[in-house]
CSV table of C-alpha atoms in Angstrom, one decimal:
chain,number,residue,atom,x,y,z
A,1,UNK,CA,105.4,190.8,92.6
A,2,UNK,CA,101.7,189.3,93.3
A,3,UNK,CA,100.4,188.6,89.7
A,4,UNK,CA,97.4,190.0,88.0
A,5,UNK,CA,94.9,187.8,86.8
A,6,UNK,CA,92.2,188.6,83.7
A,7,UNK,CA,89.6,186.8,82.3
A,8,UNK,CA,91.0,187.8,79.2
A,9,UNK,CA,94.3,188.9,77.8
A,10,UNK,CA,95.4,190.7,74.7
A,11,UNK,CA,99.2,190.2,74.1
A,12,UNK,CA,100.3,193.1,71.4
A,13,UNK,CA,98.7,196.5,71.2
A,14,UNK,CA,98.3,197.0,67.9
A,15,UNK,CA,95.3,197.3,65.6
A,16,UNK,CA,93.8,193.9,66.4
A,17,UNK,CA,94.2,194.6,69.8
A,18,UNK,CA,92.0,198.0,69.3
A,19,UNK,CA,89.4,196.0,67.9
A,20,UNK,CA,89.2,193.6,69.8
A,21,UNK,CA,88.5,195.5,72.2
A,22,UNK,CA,85.6,197.3,70.9
A,23,UNK,CA,84.3,194.0,70.2
A,24,UNK,CA,84.7,193.0,73.4
A,25,UNK,CA,82.6,195.9,74.8
A,26,UNK,CA,79.6,194.8,72.2
A,27,UNK,CA,80.1,191.6,73.5
A,28,UNK,CA,79.3,193.4,77.3
A,29,UNK,CA,82.6,192.2,78.6
A,30,UNK,CA,82.2,193.0,82.6
A,31,UNK,CA,84.7,195.6,84.2
A,32,UNK,CA,88.0,193.9,84.9
A,33,UNK,CA,87.7,190.9,82.7
A,34,UNK,CA,89.6,192.1,79.1
A,35,UNK,CA,93.5,192.9,79.9
A,36,UNK,CA,95.5,194.6,76.6
A,37,UNK,CA,99.4,194.3,77.3
A,38,UNK,CA,101.1,196.2,74.9
A,39,UNK,CA,105.2,197.4,74.4
A,40,UNK,CA,104.0,200.1,72.7
A,41,UNK,CA,103.9,203.0,75.0
A,42,UNK,CA,100.5,204.4,73.5
A,43,UNK,CA,96.9,203.0,73.2
A,44,UNK,CA,95.9,201.2,69.8
A,45,UNK,CA,96.3,203.1,67.2
A,46,UNK,CA,95.7,202.8,63.2
A,47,UNK,CA,99.4,201.3,61.8
A,48,UNK,CA,99.2,202.4,58.5
A,49,UNK,CA,98.6,206.4,58.8
A,50,UNK,CA,102.5,205.8,59.7
A,51,UNK,CA,103.5,205.4,55.9
A,52,UNK,CA,101.5,208.2,55.3
A,53,UNK,CA,99.9,211.3,56.6
A,54,UNK,CA,102.4,211.1,60.0
A,55,UNK,CA,105.2,211.9,58.0
A,56,UNK,CA,103.6,215.0,56.0
A,57,UNK,CA,105.2,218.6,56.2
A,58,UNK,CA,101.5,220.1,56.1
A,59,UNK,CA,98.7,219.0,58.5
A,60,UNK,CA,100.5,215.7,59.8
A,61,UNK,CA,98.0,213.2,61.3
A,62,UNK,CA,99.2,212.7,65.6
A,63,UNK,CA,97.4,211.3,68.0
A,64,UNK,CA,94.9,211.2,69.5
A,65,UNK,CA,94.0,211.8,65.8
A,66,UNK,CA,94.8,207.9,64.2
A,67,UNK,CA,93.8,205.8,67.3
A,68,UNK,CA,91.3,202.7,65.8
A,69,UNK,CA,88.6,202.2,65.4
A,70,UNK,CA,88.8,205.4,63.3
A,71,UNK,CA,90.5,203.7,60.3
A,72,UNK,CA,87.4,201.9,59.2
A,73,UNK,CA,84.7,204.3,59.6
A,74,UNK,CA,84.4,203.9,63.8
A,75,UNK,CA,84.5,205.7,67.1
A,76,UNK,CA,88.0,206.6,68.0
A,77,UNK,CA,89.4,204.3,71.4
A,78,UNK,CA,91.0,206.8,72.9
A,79,UNK,CA,92.8,206.1,75.7
A,80,UNK,CA,89.5,207.3,78.4
A,81,UNK,CA,87.3,204.9,76.5
A,82,UNK,CA,89.5,201.5,77.7
A,83,UNK,CA,88.6,203.6,81.5
A,84,UNK,CA,85.0,203.6,80.8
A,85,UNK,CA,84.6,200.2,79.7
A,86,UNK,CA,87.1,198.8,82.6
A,87,UNK,CA,89.2,197.5,80.1
A,88,UNK,CA,93.1,197.7,81.4
A,89,UNK,CA,95.7,198.9,79.1
A,90,UNK,CA,99.3,197.8,80.4
A,91,UNK,CA,101.2,199.7,78.3
A,92,UNK,CA,105.1,200.2,77.8
A,93,UNK,CA,105.1,196.2,79.1
A,94,UNK,CA,106.8,193.5,76.5
A,95,UNK,CA,106.0,190.2,77.7
A,96,UNK,CA,108.9,187.8,77.5
A,97,UNK,CA,108.0,184.7,78.6
A,98,UNK,CA,104.5,183.0,77.5
A,99,UNK,CA,103.9,179.8,79.4
A,100,UNK,CA,100.6,178.1,77.6
A,101,UNK,CA,99.8,175.4,80.0
A,102,UNK,CA,99.6,176.6,82.9
A,103,UNK,CA,98.3,180.4,81.4
A,104,UNK,CA,100.9,182.6,82.4
A,105,UNK,CA,102.7,185.3,80.4
A,106,UNK,CA,105.9,187.0,82.0
A,107,UNK,CA,106.8,191.3,81.7
A,108,UNK,CA,110.4,192.0,81.0
A,109,UNK,CA,110.3,193.4,84.1
A,110,UNK,CA,109.1,190.3,86.3
A,111,UNK,CA,105.7,191.0,86.3
A,112,UNK,CA,103.1,187.4,86.1
A,113,UNK,CA,99.6,188.0,84.4
A,114,UNK,CA,97.3,185.0,84.5
A,115,UNK,CA,94.8,185.2,82.3
A,116,UNK,CA,91.4,181.9,81.7
A,117,UNK,CA,91.6,183.4,77.8
A,118,UNK,CA,94.5,184.1,75.6
A,119,UNK,CA,94.1,185.9,72.0
A,120,UNK,CA,97.7,186.4,70.2
A,121,UNK,CA,97.9,189.4,68.4
A,122,UNK,CA,102.2,190.3,68.7
A,123,UNK,CA,101.8,191.0,64.8
A,124,UNK,CA,105.4,191.6,63.2
A,125,UNK,CA,108.5,192.9,63.8
A,126,UNK,CA,110.7,194.6,60.5
A,127,UNK,CA,113.2,192.8,59.0
A,128,UNK,CA,116.9,194.8,60.0
A,129,UNK,CA,119.9,194.6,57.8
A,130,UNK,CA,122.3,194.0,60.6
A,131,UNK,CA,119.3,190.2,60.9
A,132,UNK,CA,122.3,189.1,57.9
A,133,UNK,CA,125.6,191.4,58.6
A,134,UNK,CA,125.7,194.4,56.4
A,135,UNK,CA,128.1,196.3,56.4
A,136,UNK,CA,127.8,199.3,58.8
A,137,UNK,CA,123.8,198.9,58.5
A,138,UNK,CA,124.0,199.9,62.2
A,139,UNK,CA,125.1,203.9,61.2
A,140,UNK,CA,122.8,206.4,62.6
A,141,UNK,CA,120.1,208.3,60.2
A,142,UNK,CA,119.4,204.6,59.0
A,143,UNK,CA,115.8,203.9,59.5
A,144,UNK,CA,113.1,201.3,59.6
A,145,UNK,CA,109.1,202.3,59.8
A,146,UNK,CA,107.0,199.8,62.5
A,147,UNK,CA,105.8,201.8,65.5
A,148,UNK,CA,104.9,205.7,66.8
A,149,UNK,CA,108.8,206.1,67.6
A,150,UNK,CA,110.0,205.1,64.6
A,151,UNK,CA,108.2,207.4,62.8
A,152,UNK,CA,108.7,209.9,65.1
A,153,UNK,CA,112.6,209.4,64.8
A,154,UNK,CA,112.1,209.8,61.1
A,155,UNK,CA,110.4,213.1,61.3
A,156,UNK,CA,113.3,214.6,63.4
A,157,UNK,CA,115.9,213.2,60.5
A,158,UNK,CA,113.2,214.6,57.9
A,159,UNK,CA,113.7,218.1,59.9
A,160,UNK,CA,117.8,217.8,60.5
A,161,UNK,CA,118.5,216.9,57.1
A,162,UNK,CA,116.9,219.1,55.3
A,163,UNK,CA,116.7,219.2,50.9
A,164,UNK,CA,119.1,216.3,51.7
A,165,UNK,CA,119.6,213.0,49.8
A,166,UNK,CA,117.6,209.7,50.8
A,167,UNK,CA,117.6,206.2,49.8
A,168,UNK,CA,115.1,203.8,50.4
A,169,UNK,CA,115.5,200.2,50.1
A,170,UNK,CA,113.0,198.1,48.8
A,171,UNK,CA,110.5,198.3,46.5
A,172,UNK,CA,107.2,197.1,48.2
A,173,UNK,CA,104.7,198.7,50.2
A,174,UNK,CA,106.6,200.8,52.9
A,175,UNK,CA,109.1,201.8,49.6
A,176,UNK,CA,106.5,203.2,47.9
A,177,UNK,CA,104.9,205.1,50.3
A,178,UNK,CA,107.8,206.3,51.6
A,179,UNK,CA,109.8,207.1,48.6
A,180,UNK,CA,106.4,209.1,47.8
A,181,UNK,CA,106.3,211.0,51.9
A,182,UNK,CA,109.5,211.8,51.5
A,183,UNK,CA,109.5,213.2,48.1
A,184,UNK,CA,106.4,215.4,49.5
A,185,UNK,CA,109.1,217.0,52.1
A,186,UNK,CA,111.6,218.0,49.4
A,187,UNK,CA,113.8,215.5,49.8
A,188,UNK,CA,116.0,214.2,47.1
A,189,UNK,CA,114.9,210.3,46.3
A,190,UNK,CA,116.3,207.4,45.5
A,191,UNK,CA,114.8,203.9,45.7
A,192,UNK,CA,116.9,200.4,45.1
A,193,UNK,CA,115.4,197.1,44.9
A,194,UNK,CA,116.4,193.8,43.5
A,195,UNK,CA,113.6,192.2,42.1
A,196,UNK,CA,112.7,193.6,37.9
A,197,UNK,CA,109.7,195.8,39.6
A,198,UNK,CA,108.2,197.2,42.0
A,199,UNK,CA,105.5,195.2,44.0
A,200,UNK,CA,106.3,192.1,42.9
A,201,UNK,CA,104.1,190.0,45.4
A,202,UNK,CA,101.0,191.8,43.5
A,203,UNK,CA,101.9,193.6,41.1
A,204,UNK,CA,102.4,192.6,37.4
A,205,UNK,CA,105.0,194.4,34.9
A,206,UNK,CA,102.0,196.3,33.7
A,207,UNK,CA,100.9,197.6,36.8
A,208,UNK,CA,104.6,198.4,37.9
A,209,UNK,CA,105.4,200.2,34.7
A,210,UNK,CA,102.7,202.5,35.7
A,211,UNK,CA,104.2,203.6,39.0
A,212,UNK,CA,107.5,203.5,38.2
A,213,UNK,CA,106.7,206.0,35.5
A,214,UNK,CA,105.0,208.2,37.3
A,215,UNK,CA,107.4,207.7,40.3
A,216,UNK,CA,110.2,209.1,37.9
A,217,UNK,CA,108.1,212.3,36.5
A,218,UNK,CA,107.7,213.4,40.4
A,219,UNK,CA,112.0,213.4,40.4
A,220,UNK,CA,111.7,209.8,42.3
A,221,UNK,CA,115.3,207.5,40.9
A,222,UNK,CA,114.5,203.9,40.4
A,223,UNK,CA,117.2,202.0,40.9
A,224,UNK,CA,116.1,198.3,40.2
A,225,UNK,CA,117.5,195.2,39.8
A,226,UNK,CA,120.1,195.1,42.8
A,227,UNK,CA,120.9,195.5,46.4
A,228,UNK,CA,122.2,197.3,49.3
A,229,UNK,CA,125.2,195.4,50.2
A,230,UNK,CA,127.3,198.2,52.8
A,231,UNK,CA,126.9,201.6,54.4
A,232,UNK,CA,129.9,204.0,54.7
A,233,UNK,CA,128.9,206.8,57.9
A,234,UNK,CA,131.0,210.5,58.4
A,235,UNK,CA,132.9,210.9,61.8
A,236,UNK,CA,129.5,211.1,63.3
A,237,UNK,CA,128.6,207.9,62.6
A,238,UNK,CA,126.0,209.3,60.5
A,239,UNK,CA,125.3,207.3,57.2
A,240,UNK,CA,127.1,208.8,54.4
A,241,UNK,CA,126.7,206.0,50.8
A,242,UNK,CA,124.8,203.3,50.2
A,243,UNK,CA,127.2,201.4,48.7
A,244,UNK,CA,125.1,198.8,46.1
A,245,UNK,CA,125.7,195.6,44.9
A,246,UNK,CA,126.5,196.3,41.4
A,247,UNK,CA,129.1,198.4,42.4
A,248,UNK,CA,127.5,201.5,42.3
A,249,UNK,CA,127.8,204.3,45.3
A,250,UNK,CA,124.7,206.7,46.4
A,251,UNK,CA,125.0,209.3,48.4
A,252,UNK,CA,122.5,209.6,51.0
A,253,UNK,CA,121.1,211.6,54.5
A,254,UNK,CA,118.8,209.5,55.8
A,255,UNK,CA,118.2,205.4,54.5
A,256,UNK,CA,114.8,204.0,54.8
A,257,UNK,CA,114.7,200.6,54.4
A,258,UNK,CA,111.4,198.3,53.9
A,259,UNK,CA,112.5,194.7,53.3
A,260,UNK,CA,109.2,193.7,54.7
A,261,UNK,CA,108.4,191.8,58.4
A,262,UNK,CA,108.4,188.5,59.8
A,263,UNK,CA,105.6,187.3,62.4
A,264,UNK,CA,106.0,187.6,66.2
A,265,UNK,CA,105.5,184.2,67.1
A,266,UNK,CA,108.8,183.3,68.9
A,267,UNK,CA,107.0,183.6,72.9
A,268,UNK,CA,104.7,180.5,71.5
A,269,UNK,CA,107.8,178.1,69.7
A,270,UNK,CA,107.0,174.7,70.6
A,271,UNK,CA,104.1,175.5,72.4
A,272,UNK,CA,100.9,175.8,69.4
A,273,UNK,CA,101.0,174.1,66.3
A,274,UNK,CA,102.3,176.6,63.4
A,275,UNK,CA,102.1,176.7,59.9
A,276,UNK,CA,103.1,178.6,56.7
A,277,UNK,CA,104.9,181.2,59.0
A,278,UNK,CA,102.0,182.0,61.6
A,279,UNK,CA,100.2,180.1,64.7
A,280,UNK,CA,97.7,177.9,63.4
A,281,UNK,CA,94.5,178.7,63.2
A,282,UNK,CA,90.9,177.2,62.5
A,283,UNK,CA,87.9,180.0,61.1
A,284,UNK,CA,87.4,180.8,64.6
A,285,UNK,CA,91.3,182.1,64.9
A,286,UNK,CA,91.2,178.9,68.0
A,287,UNK,CA,95.1,177.4,68.2
A,288,UNK,CA,95.7,173.9,68.5
A,289,UNK,CA,95.8,175.1,72.3
A,290,UNK,CA,92.0,175.2,74.3
A,291,UNK,CA,91.3,178.8,75.2
A,292,UNK,CA,94.0,180.6,72.8
A,293,UNK,CA,93.6,182.7,70.0
A,294,UNK,CA,95.7,183.9,67.6
A,295,UNK,CA,95.2,186.8,65.0
A,296,UNK,CA,95.9,189.3,62.7
A,297,UNK,CA,100.1,189.0,60.8
A,298,UNK,CA,100.8,186.0,62.8
A,299,UNK,CA,97.8,184.0,62.1
A,300,UNK,CA,98.1,181.1,59.1
A,301,UNK,CA,93.3,180.4,59.0
A,302,UNK,CA,91.7,178.8,56.4
A,303,UNK,CA,90.8,181.0,53.5
A,304,UNK,CA,87.4,179.3,52.6
A,305,UNK,CA,87.4,181.4,49.2
A,306,UNK,CA,90.1,179.3,47.9
A,307,UNK,CA,90.5,176.5,49.9
A,308,UNK,CA,93.7,177.1,51.5
A,309,UNK,CA,95.9,177.9,54.6
A,310,UNK,CA,97.4,181.7,54.0
A,311,UNK,CA,98.4,184.1,56.6
A,312,UNK,CA,97.6,187.4,55.4
A,313,UNK,CA,100.0,190.5,56.5
A,314,UNK,CA,97.5,193.4,56.0
A,315,UNK,CA,95.1,196.2,58.2
A,316,UNK,CA,92.1,195.0,56.9
A,317,UNK,CA,92.3,191.5,57.9
A,318,UNK,CA,93.8,192.3,61.8
A,319,UNK,CA,90.7,193.7,62.3
A,320,UNK,CA,88.7,191.5,61.1
A,321,UNK,CA,90.2,188.8,62.4
A,322,UNK,CA,90.0,190.1,65.9
A,323,UNK,CA,86.7,190.9,66.0
A,324,UNK,CA,85.5,187.3,64.5
A,325,UNK,CA,88.1,185.9,67.3
A,326,UNK,CA,85.6,187.9,69.9
A,327,UNK,CA,82.6,186.9,68.7
A,328,UNK,CA,84.0,183.0,68.3
A,329,UNK,CA,84.3,183.2,72.3
A,330,UNK,CA,81.5,185.3,73.6
A,331,UNK,CA,79.4,182.4,71.3
A,332,UNK,CA,81.4,179.3,72.8
A,333,UNK,CA,80.4,180.7,76.2
A,334,UNK,CA,76.6,181.3,75.1
A,335,UNK,CA,76.9,178.2,73.2
A,336,UNK,CA,75.7,179.2,70.3
A,337,UNK,CA,77.5,179.4,67.1
A,338,UNK,CA,78.5,181.6,64.6
A,339,UNK,CA,79.9,181.8,60.8
A,340,UNK,CA,83.1,180.7,59.8
A,341,UNK,CA,85.2,183.7,58.9
A,342,UNK,CA,85.0,184.1,55.1
A,343,UNK,CA,87.6,186.7,53.4
A,344,UNK,CA,87.9,188.2,50.6
A,345,UNK,CA,91.6,189.0,51.1
A,346,UNK,CA,92.3,193.1,49.9
A,347,UNK,CA,95.3,195.3,49.8
A,348,UNK,CA,95.1,199.2,49.4
A,349,UNK,CA,97.9,202.3,49.1
A,350,UNK,CA,98.0,205.5,48.8
A,351,UNK,CA,100.6,207.5,47.7
A,352,UNK,CA,101.0,211.5,46.2
A,353,UNK,CA,97.4,211.8,44.6
A,354,UNK,CA,97.1,207.9,43.8
A,355,UNK,CA,95.1,205.6,45.2
A,356,UNK,CA,94.6,201.5,44.4
A,357,UNK,CA,92.9,198.9,45.7
A,358,UNK,CA,92.8,195.1,45.0
A,359,UNK,CA,90.6,192.6,46.2
A,360,UNK,CA,91.2,188.3,45.4
A,361,UNK,CA,93.7,186.4,44.7
A,362,UNK,CA,96.5,187.6,42.3
A,363,UNK,CA,96.8,184.1,40.2
A,364,UNK,CA,96.5,182.8,36.2
A,365,UNK,CA,96.2,185.3,33.3
A,366,UNK,CA,95.8,189.2,33.3
A,367,UNK,CA,94.4,191.4,31.3
A,368,UNK,CA,95.0,195.2,31.7
A,369,UNK,CA,92.2,198.0,31.3
A,370,UNK,CA,91.8,201.3,30.5
A,371,UNK,CA,94.8,204.4,30.7
A,372,UNK,CA,97.4,204.0,31.9
A,373,UNK,CA,99.6,207.1,31.2
A,374,UNK,CA,102.0,208.2,34.1
A,375,UNK,CA,101.9,211.5,32.2
A,376,UNK,CA,97.4,211.4,32.3
A,377,UNK,CA,96.6,214.0,34.9
A,378,UNK,CA,93.6,212.0,36.7
A,379,UNK,CA,94.9,208.1,35.7
A,380,UNK,CA,92.4,205.6,36.3
A,381,UNK,CA,93.2,202.0,35.1
A,382,UNK,CA,92.7,197.9,36.3
A,383,UNK,CA,93.6,194.6,35.5
A,384,UNK,CA,91.9,191.6,35.7
A,385,UNK,CA,93.6,188.2,36.8
A,386,UNK,CA,92.1,185.4,35.2
A,387,UNK,CA,92.7,181.2,36.4
A,388,UNK,CA,90.0,178.2,35.3
A,389,UNK,CA,87.8,180.3,33.0
A,390,UNK,CA,87.0,183.3,35.8
A,391,UNK,CA,87.8,186.0,37.3
A,392,UNK,CA,90.3,185.5,40.9
A,393,UNK,CA,91.4,188.9,41.4
A,394,UNK,CA,90.1,192.7,40.4
A,395,UNK,CA,93.2,195.6,40.7
A,396,UNK,CA,92.0,199.4,40.1
A,397,UNK,CA,94.1,203.2,40.6
A,398,UNK,CA,91.9,206.0,40.9
A,399,UNK,CA,88.5,204.1,41.2
A,400,UNK,CA,85.2,205.6,43.2
A,401,UNK,CA,83.9,204.0,45.9
A,402,UNK,CA,81.6,202.2,44.1
A,403,UNK,CA,83.7,201.1,41.4
A,404,UNK,CA,86.1,199.9,44.6
A,405,UNK,CA,83.0,198.0,45.2
A,406,UNK,CA,81.9,196.6,41.8
A,407,UNK,CA,85.7,195.3,42.1
A,408,UNK,CA,85.3,193.7,45.4
A,409,UNK,CA,81.6,191.9,44.4
A,410,UNK,CA,83.9,190.5,40.9
A,411,UNK,CA,86.2,189.1,43.0
A,412,UNK,CA,84.3,187.8,45.5
A,413,UNK,CA,81.7,186.3,42.6
A,414,UNK,CA,84.1,185.2,40.0
A,415,UNK,CA,82.2,185.6,37.3
A,416,UNK,CA,83.6,183.1,33.8
A,417,UNK,CA,85.1,185.1,31.2
A,418,UNK,CA,85.1,183.6,27.5
A,419,UNK,CA,87.0,186.2,25.7
A,420,UNK,CA,90.4,187.7,27.6
A,421,UNK,CA,90.6,190.5,24.2
A,422,UNK,CA,86.7,191.5,24.7
A,423,UNK,CA,87.2,191.7,28.8
A,424,UNK,CA,89.8,194.4,27.9
A,425,UNK,CA,87.3,196.2,25.5
A,426,UNK,CA,85.1,195.7,28.6
A,427,UNK,CA,87.3,197.3,31.3
A,428,UNK,CA,85.9,198.4,34.5
A,429,UNK,CA,82.5,198.1,32.8
A,430,UNK,CA,82.6,194.3,33.6
A,431,UNK,CA,82.8,195.0,37.2
A,432,UNK,CA,80.2,197.4,37.5
A,433,UNK,CA,77.3,195.2,35.9
A,434,UNK,CA,77.9,191.8,37.5
C-alpha cells in the first residue's frame, strides 16, 4: 500500500479539526496540502449538540445541521466544503501508531500517512466503568456519550424503553445535561454521584443548591454521596438494576455514565513532553517536537492570565486553540510573528430553559447575588470569586448576551473589591459598570 503524503495532517476529527481547517482555508492552504484523519465516519461537528438538542423528542438536531463552525456563529462546513477547498477528509480511519521522528502515521488498516507538519487534535475518550472492573458494567443498555454513534444508540434505547427508568451516573456536565434531556423524553430519571453537590469542579454549594432544587421540581431524583458499585442484568443481558455503595438498589431500563474523560495522548507517549495529563505546548501550541502542534483537550498550555500551565477541556478552547496553532504555523512559514494565546477560561451549559455562563477562575472567596430560588419562574442569579482583593471569576444564570459579556469583561479585567457585602448587594450591576 503506497503511503500518502501531505504538507499538513490533523489527526483527530472533532471540533478542533474543523476550526483548524477553516483557519487553513482563510490562510490560503493549497489543494492537496491538508488532510484530516478521523476515526469517526462524519465530517467535524459541534460535539456539545450531542448532550442537548440531538436527543430532543421534538425537532431534534441532526447532521448536517450542526457541522462546525455553526457553534460560534460561523459558516457550516459540509463535507463538500472540504472538497471545494482541496482538503482531504480521511474518515473511518483510526491511527494506531505515530512515529514523530520519521513523520509518519499508520492506520489500523495498515495505511501509511507522511506529513511535514502535524496537529494533534485527538481530544478525549470517556472513562468507562468497565475500566475499573465494576461488576456487570458490560450489560446491554449501559451507555456513554462522546460521539454521534453513541448518541444514535441512546436514541434507539429511548424509543425502545418509552416511559422507562433511567439512572444517570455522574453529576457533572454530562450528568446534568442528560438528566434534563431524558426527563424531556418522559423518562423516570435518577441521578447518582459521589460528591456532596453537583458539578463540584465549578459550582459552589450555593450554586449547586439551585440546580439540584430545580431538577427536583422537574421530578428528577438526586442521590448524592454514593457510587454505582454493580449492575444486574435480565435474561436478555439488559441492565435491570444499579447497585449503590450505600446499599440501595435502583431499577433501571437505561443507564448513562458520565464520569469524565481522559485526553487521548497514548499514541505520542515517550515522544513528546507531557505535563498535567496533557501534551505540553507553548503559547502557539508547539510541542517539544519540531513541526508538531497539539490543540484542544490534549494540550497543556501557558494560561497567560494566571501565569500557569493548564489543560482545559471545553469546546471554546478547542476552537480557539486550533485557530491559534494554524495562525502560528502560517506565520512561521512567512517569517512573521503573532500574539501569544491569551485565553480567558469560559464554560457554559444549557438544560431545560436554564442557561449559565462562567468566565475566569473559580478560586478564592465567593459572593452570590440575585434570585436563586429554584421555584422562581425566571431565575437570574450569579456569583463572583474574589482572591487577593480582586475578582477572579464570574458566573451568571439566565443572563442576556450583554450581561454575559459584562461578566466576561469583569473576569478578564479583575477589578478590585473592597467589601464583599457591598459586592453582594451590587450584584450584576457591579459587572455592568466595568
